[in-house]
Amino acid sequence: MHASRVTAFLLTVSALLVSLAACATPVGTTRESMHPLRIVNATFDGVTSLAIAPSGSTDFHVIALERPLPGGLASVMVNVPAGDCHRDVRVTFHGERTLLYPNLDVCRNDGLRLAAGSARGGRSMRPQGSLDAAGSP
């Protein structure tokens, strides 16, 4: 009877390890399902548009926002489309200012904080052919 308990325990532990291994996502692999991502807007501007693409790609998928995300620590949960772990996040603010947050690992991170002057701040994106006015952000 003791041997059967040990065997049952070992089978349970083995099944658990197999399940955990299946859930692990090594760097550079893909996910099969959508992944939730919390966007926190710690800037002074409202977010009017959000889009996500595979890192380095221009194939952005627009994420529908029910309403603009106001500045001042407002947050929203969005679903990242299935695919690679490394994503570029494009954020458009009120007034059409756009920032790109490149190479976000959505498998290891469950949130993105939009903050003015942060160490992981986004890069400003300007439309092609636009003039860079002196003193503009």
XYZ file of N, CA and C in Angstrom:
411
model
N 0.817 -1.187 0.000
C 0.000 0.000 0.000
C 0.863 1.253 0.000
N 1.971 1.238 0.728
C 2.857 2.381 0.786
C 3.467 2.676 -0.591
N 3.838 1.643 -1.322
C 4.426 1.814 -2.656
C 3.428 2.447 -3.622
N 2.168 2.131 -3.506
C 1.177 2.722 -4.411
C 0.988 4.211 -4.127
N 1.105 4.645 -2.881
C 1.020 6.075 -2.561
C 2.216 6.838 -3.129
N 3.385 6.238 -2.996
C 4.592 6.863 -3.538
C 4.476 6.974 -5.057
N 4.002 5.926 -5.698
C 3.827 5.936 -7.151
C 2.820 7.002 -7.566
N 1.709 7.104 -6.857
C 0.695 8.117 -7.164
C 1.262 9.513 -6.973
N 2.051 9.701 -5.910
C 2.674 11.001 -5.662
C 3.635 11.363 -6.792
N 4.470 10.416 -7.192
C 5.431 10.667 -8.265
C 4.732 10.970 -9.590
N 3.629 10.289 -9.881
C 2.870 10.565 -11.095
C 2.265 11.969 -11.053
N 1.773 12.365 -9.889
C 1.197 13.700 -9.735
C 2.263 14.770 -9.931
N 3.426 14.581 -9.305
C 4.522 15.544 -9.451
C 4.987 15.602 -10.902
N 5.083 14.458 -11.555
C 5.498 14.422 -12.960
C 4.512 15.181 -13.842
N 3.216 14.973 -13.610
C 2.197 15.672 -14.390
C 2.286 17.179 -14.160
N 2.543 17.575 -12.921
C 2.683 18.996 -12.601
C 3.883 19.596 -13.316
N 5.000 18.903 -13.318
C 6.202 19.399 -13.998
C 5.992 19.506 -15.509
N 5.313 18.544 -16.083
C 5.016 18.596 -17.513
C 4.120 19.801 -17.815
N 3.131 20.050 -16.971
C 2.241 21.200 -17.159
C 3.000 22.510 -17.041
N 3.883 22.609 -16.050
C 4.672 23.830 -15.889
C 5.612 24.046 -17.073
N 6.211 22.995 -17.553
C 7.100 23.112 -18.706
C 6.336 23.574 -19.947
N 5.115 23.123 -20.090
C 4.304 23.534 -21.238
C 3.913 24.995 -21.145
N 3.782 25.517 -19.919
C 3.389 26.917 -19.733
C 4.565 27.875 -19.883
N 5.774 27.396 -19.685
C 6.950 28.259 -19.784
C 7.114 28.736 -21.217
N 7.478 30.015 -21.357
C 7.652 30.582 -22.689
C 9.073 31.121 -22.817
N 9.994 30.353 -23.414
C 11.353 30.847 -23.592
C 11.373 32.083 -24.490
N 12.423 32.894 -24.343
C 12.565 34.107 -25.130
C 12.555 33.772 -26.616
N 11.781 34.544 -27.385
C 11.733 34.372 -28.827
C 10.694 33.384 -29.313
N 9.965 32.757 -28.413
C 8.949 31.803 -28.848
C 7.618 32.514 -28.998
N 6.623 31.775 -29.429
C 5.306 32.381 -29.624
C 4.319 31.860 -28.604
N 3.270 32.634 -28.407
C 2.168 32.238 -27.542
C 0.993 31.904 -28.439
N 0.187 30.973 -28.001
C -0.959 30.565 -28.803
C -2.206 31.388 -28.528
N -2.300 32.006 -27.347
C -3.518 32.720 -26.999
C -3.216 34.181 -26.687
N -4.275 34.961 -26.520
C -4.107 36.366 -26.187
C -3.603 36.496 -24.759
N -2.937 37.602 -24.504
C -2.323 37.862 -23.208
C -2.777 39.233 -22.723
N -3.256 39.352 -21.483
C -3.677 40.667 -20.993
C -2.472 41.557 -20.691
N -2.603 42.838 -20.964
C -1.552 43.813 -20.716
C -2.208 45.060 -20.146
N -1.721 45.517 -18.987
C -2.260 46.737 -18.368
C -1.433 47.926 -18.852
N -2.119 48.912 -19.420
C -1.490 50.155 -19.847
C -1.840 51.209 -18.795
N -0.821 51.807 -18.186
C -1.019 52.861 -17.188
C -0.527 54.168 -17.797
N -1.415 55.146 -17.882
C -1.062 56.432 -18.470
C -0.699 57.413 -17.355
N 0.609 57.524 -17.085
C 1.103 58.433 -16.052
C 1.584 59.748 -16.667
N 1.155 60.031 -17.887
C 1.516 61.292 -18.531
C 0.413 62.310 -18.259
N 0.587 63.509 -18.816
C -0.426 64.551 -18.674
C -1.417 64.547 -19.833
N -1.107 63.785 -20.886
C -1.946 63.758 -22.088
C -2.832 62.514 -22.118
N -4.006 62.645 -22.747
C -4.884 61.506 -22.931
C -4.432 60.651 -24.102
N -4.561 59.341 -23.969
C -4.236 58.399 -25.045
C -5.489 58.221 -25.896
N -5.355 58.442 -27.201
C -6.500 58.300 -28.100
C -6.434 57.027 -28.936
N -5.226 56.454 -29.078
C -5.086 55.263 -29.905
C -3.922 54.420 -29.403
N -4.074 53.097 -29.551
C -3.071 52.148 -29.117
C -2.978 51.054 -30.178
N -1.749 50.675 -30.550
C -1.559 49.622 -31.550
C -0.341 48.788 -31.163
N -0.379 47.490 -31.487
C 0.687 46.563 -31.131
C 1.102 45.784 -32.374
N 2.432 45.616 -32.542
C 2.980 44.864 -33.679
C 4.108 43.969 -33.188
N 4.408 42.905 -33.937
C 5.609 42.142 -33.621
C 6.810 43.079 -33.658
N 7.753 42.889 -32.756
C 8.904 43.774 -32.648
C 9.626 43.915 -33.987
N 9.860 45.158 -34.400
C 10.551 45.437 -35.651
C 9.657 45.424 -36.873
N 8.392 45.126 -36.704
C 7.447 45.036 -37.816
C 6.658 46.332 -37.952
N 6.052 46.518 -39.106
C 5.129 47.644 -39.303
C 3.685 47.155 -39.360
N 3.476 45.883 -39.032
C 2.150 45.263 -39.068
C 1.422 45.495 -37.752
N 1.046 46.755 -37.484
C 0.398 47.113 -36.227
C -1.064 46.698 -36.218
N -1.486 46.132 -35.107
C -2.871 45.745 -34.867
C -3.457 46.784 -33.910
N -4.461 47.525 -34.356
C -5.063 48.571 -33.532
C -5.887 47.923 -32.428
N -5.664 48.379 -31.205
C -6.406 47.905 -30.040
C -7.523 48.904 -29.773
N -8.753 48.424 -29.799
C -9.904 49.311 -29.613
C -9.990 49.758 -28.158
N -10.070 51.061 -27.962
C -10.289 51.638 -26.641
C -11.735 52.102 -26.573
N -12.431 51.767 -25.498
C -13.824 52.195 -25.363
C -13.939 53.713 -25.360
N -12.963 54.358 -24.737
C -12.910 55.829 -24.687
C -11.440 56.203 -24.508
N -11.072 57.455 -24.788
C -9.680 57.862 -24.583
C -9.246 57.606 -23.132
N -7.976 57.249 -22.969
C -7.421 56.970 -21.648
C -6.796 58.251 -21.105
N -7.437 58.866 -20.104
C -6.924 60.144 -19.608
C -5.569 59.985 -18.916
N -4.821 61.083 -18.861
C -3.547 61.085 -18.152
C -3.764 61.099 -16.653
N -2.673 60.953 -15.895
C -2.767 61.020 -14.442
C -3.026 59.691 -13.779
N -2.382 58.626 -14.203
C -2.458 57.284 -13.625
C -3.720 56.505 -13.967
N -4.425 56.886 -15.004
C -5.546 56.072 -15.476
C -4.961 54.812 -16.120
N -5.717 53.710 -16.061
C -5.212 52.477 -16.656
C -6.330 51.734 -17.367
N -5.914 50.835 -18.249
C -6.849 50.006 -18.991
C -6.169 48.656 -19.252
N -6.964 47.580 -19.243
C -6.458 46.257 -19.604
C -6.802 46.008 -21.061
N -5.811 45.559 -21.832
C -6.027 45.220 -23.239
C -5.498 43.812 -23.471
N -5.960 43.185 -24.529
C -5.463 41.870 -24.913
C -4.460 42.021 -26.042
N -3.270 41.457 -25.827
C -2.242 41.437 -26.866
C -2.561 40.268 -27.786
N -2.643 40.516 -29.088
C -2.928 39.411 -30.013
C -1.876 38.306 -29.902
N -2.276 37.071 -30.167
C -1.362 35.933 -30.111
C -0.187 36.153 -31.048
N 0.969 35.644 -30.650
C 2.159 35.786 -31.481
C 3.412 35.810 -30.636
N 4.469 36.373 -31.202
C 5.760 36.445 -30.525
C 5.667 37.233 -29.227
N 6.613 36.978 -28.339
C 6.637 37.656 -27.043
C 7.090 39.110 -27.169
N 7.994 39.399 -28.075
C 8.543 40.747 -28.188
C 7.688 41.581 -29.139
N 7.157 42.702 -28.598
C 6.226 43.544 -29.345
C 6.640 45.001 -29.288
N 6.243 45.735 -30.306
C 6.356 47.182 -30.323
C 4.964 47.727 -30.027
N 4.897 48.711 -29.138
C 3.619 49.311 -28.765
C 3.638 50.768 -29.221
N 2.659 51.128 -30.061
C 2.546 52.498 -30.574
C 1.380 53.176 -29.860
N 1.672 54.313 -29.240
C 0.679 55.050 -28.466
C 0.497 56.418 -29.093
N -0.753 56.784 -29.374
C -1.061 58.109 -29.916
C -1.818 58.887 -28.846
N -1.319 60.091 -28.582
C -1.904 60.951 -27.559
C -2.783 62.009 -28.207
N -3.620 62.653 -27.383
C -4.448 63.775 -27.840
C -3.523 64.801 -28.489
N -3.867 65.279 -29.661
C -3.014 66.195 -30.409
C -2.148 65.483 -31.433
N -2.367 64.164 -31.593
C -1.692 63.330 -32.601
C -0.207 63.080 -32.340
N 0.312 63.394 -31.147
C 1.693 63.035 -30.806
C 1.732 61.529 -30.621
N 2.721 60.863 -31.234
C 2.811 59.410 -31.195
C 4.158 58.980 -30.633
N 4.121 57.998 -29.737
C 5.341 57.406 -29.187
C 5.360 55.923 -29.497
N 6.567 55.395 -29.719
C 6.757 53.971 -29.949
C 7.548 53.401 -28.785
N 6.987 52.401 -28.132
C 7.678 51.677 -27.072
C 8.146 50.367 -27.693
N 9.435 50.282 -28.071
C 9.916 49.115 -28.815
C 10.282 47.932 -27.927
N 10.155 46.746 -28.505
C 10.677 45.496 -27.957
C 10.212 45.193 -26.531
N 8.934 45.365 -26.261
C 8.368 45.016 -24.960
C 8.115 43.511 -24.931
N 8.651 42.825 -23.932
C 8.433 41.382 -23.785
C 7.124 41.171 -23.035
N 6.048 40.902 -23.764
C 4.719 40.753 -23.150
C 4.549 39.409 -22.452
N 5.494 38.489 -22.643
C 5.431 37.214 -21.929
C 5.985 37.369 -20.511
N 6.916 38.271 -20.329
C 7.533 38.483 -19.015
C 6.973 39.698 -18.291
N 6.326 40.606 -19.013
C 5.772 41.821 -18.424
C 4.267 41.837 -18.640
N 3.539 42.216 -17.611
C 2.087 42.273 -17.741
C 1.573 43.703 -17.750
N 2.483 44.665 -17.883
C 2.047 46.046 -17.912
C 3.056 46.960 -18.572
N 2.569 48.125 -18.984
C 3.407 49.168 -19.562
C 2.959 50.489 -18.966
N 3.901 51.201 -18.359
C 3.611 52.501 -17.753
C 4.093 53.577 -18.713
N 3.166 54.394 -19.170
C 3.484 55.502 -20.049
C 3.818 56.691 -19.151
N 5.067 57.123 -19.163
C 5.476 58.206 -18.277
C 6.419 59.147 -19.008
N 6.213 60.418 -18.803
C 7.102 61.424 -19.381
C 8.464 61.315 -18.714
N 9.513 61.184 -19.523
C 10.872 61.155 -18.995
C 11.281 59.868 -18.316
N 10.547 58.776 -18.516
C 10.927 57.515 -17.876
C 12.134 56.914 -18.584
N 12.837 56.037 -17.886
C 14.030 55.392 -18.447
C 13.668 54.534 -19.652
N 12.456 53.969 -19.679
C 12.032 53.144 -20.802
C 11.029 53.909 -21.646
N 11.232 55.179 -21.743
C 10.308 56.007 -22.505
C 10.275 55.622 -23.970
N 9.194 55.922 -24.593
C 9.035 55.618 -26.008
C 9.768 56.620 -26.872
N 10.001 56.245 -28.103
C 10.611 57.139 -29.082
C 9.509 57.871 -29.813
N 9.730 59.159 -30.022
C 8.757 59.961 -30.756
C 8.756 59.527 -32.212
N 7.578 59.410 -32.787
C 7.440 59.050 -34.200
C 6.816 60.222 -34.929
N 7.421 60.640 -36.007
C 6.872 61.732 -36.801
C 6.460 61.183 -38.155
N 5.321 61.642 -38.675
C 4.921 61.199 -40.009
C 5.969 61.590 -41.033
N 6.117 60.781 -42.061
C 7.078 61.092 -43.114
C 6.721 62.425 -43.767
N 7.754 63.231 -43.993
C 7.543 64.510 -44.653
C 7.155 65.627 -43.689
N 7.053 65.324 -42.379
C 6.676 66.385 -41.457
C 7.894 67.242 -41.119
N 7.662 68.472 -40.788
C 8.736 69.379 -40.406
C 8.966 69.287 -38.920
N 10.219 69.317 -38.503
C 10.560 69.268 -37.099
C 10.700 70.701 -36.606
N 9.662 71.237 -35.996
C 9.669 72.632 -35.549
C 10.575 72.755 -34.336
N 11.335 73.811 -34.271
C 12.248 74.057 -33.153
C 11.447 74.133 -31.860
N 11.960 73.452 -30.846
C 11.328 73.487 -29.540
C 10.161 72.526 -29.378
N 9.793 71.779 -30.395
C 8.687 70.829 -30.253
C 9.198 69.535 -29.659
N 8.375 68.800 -28.916
C 8.811 67.541 -28.290
C 9.066 66.446 -29.298
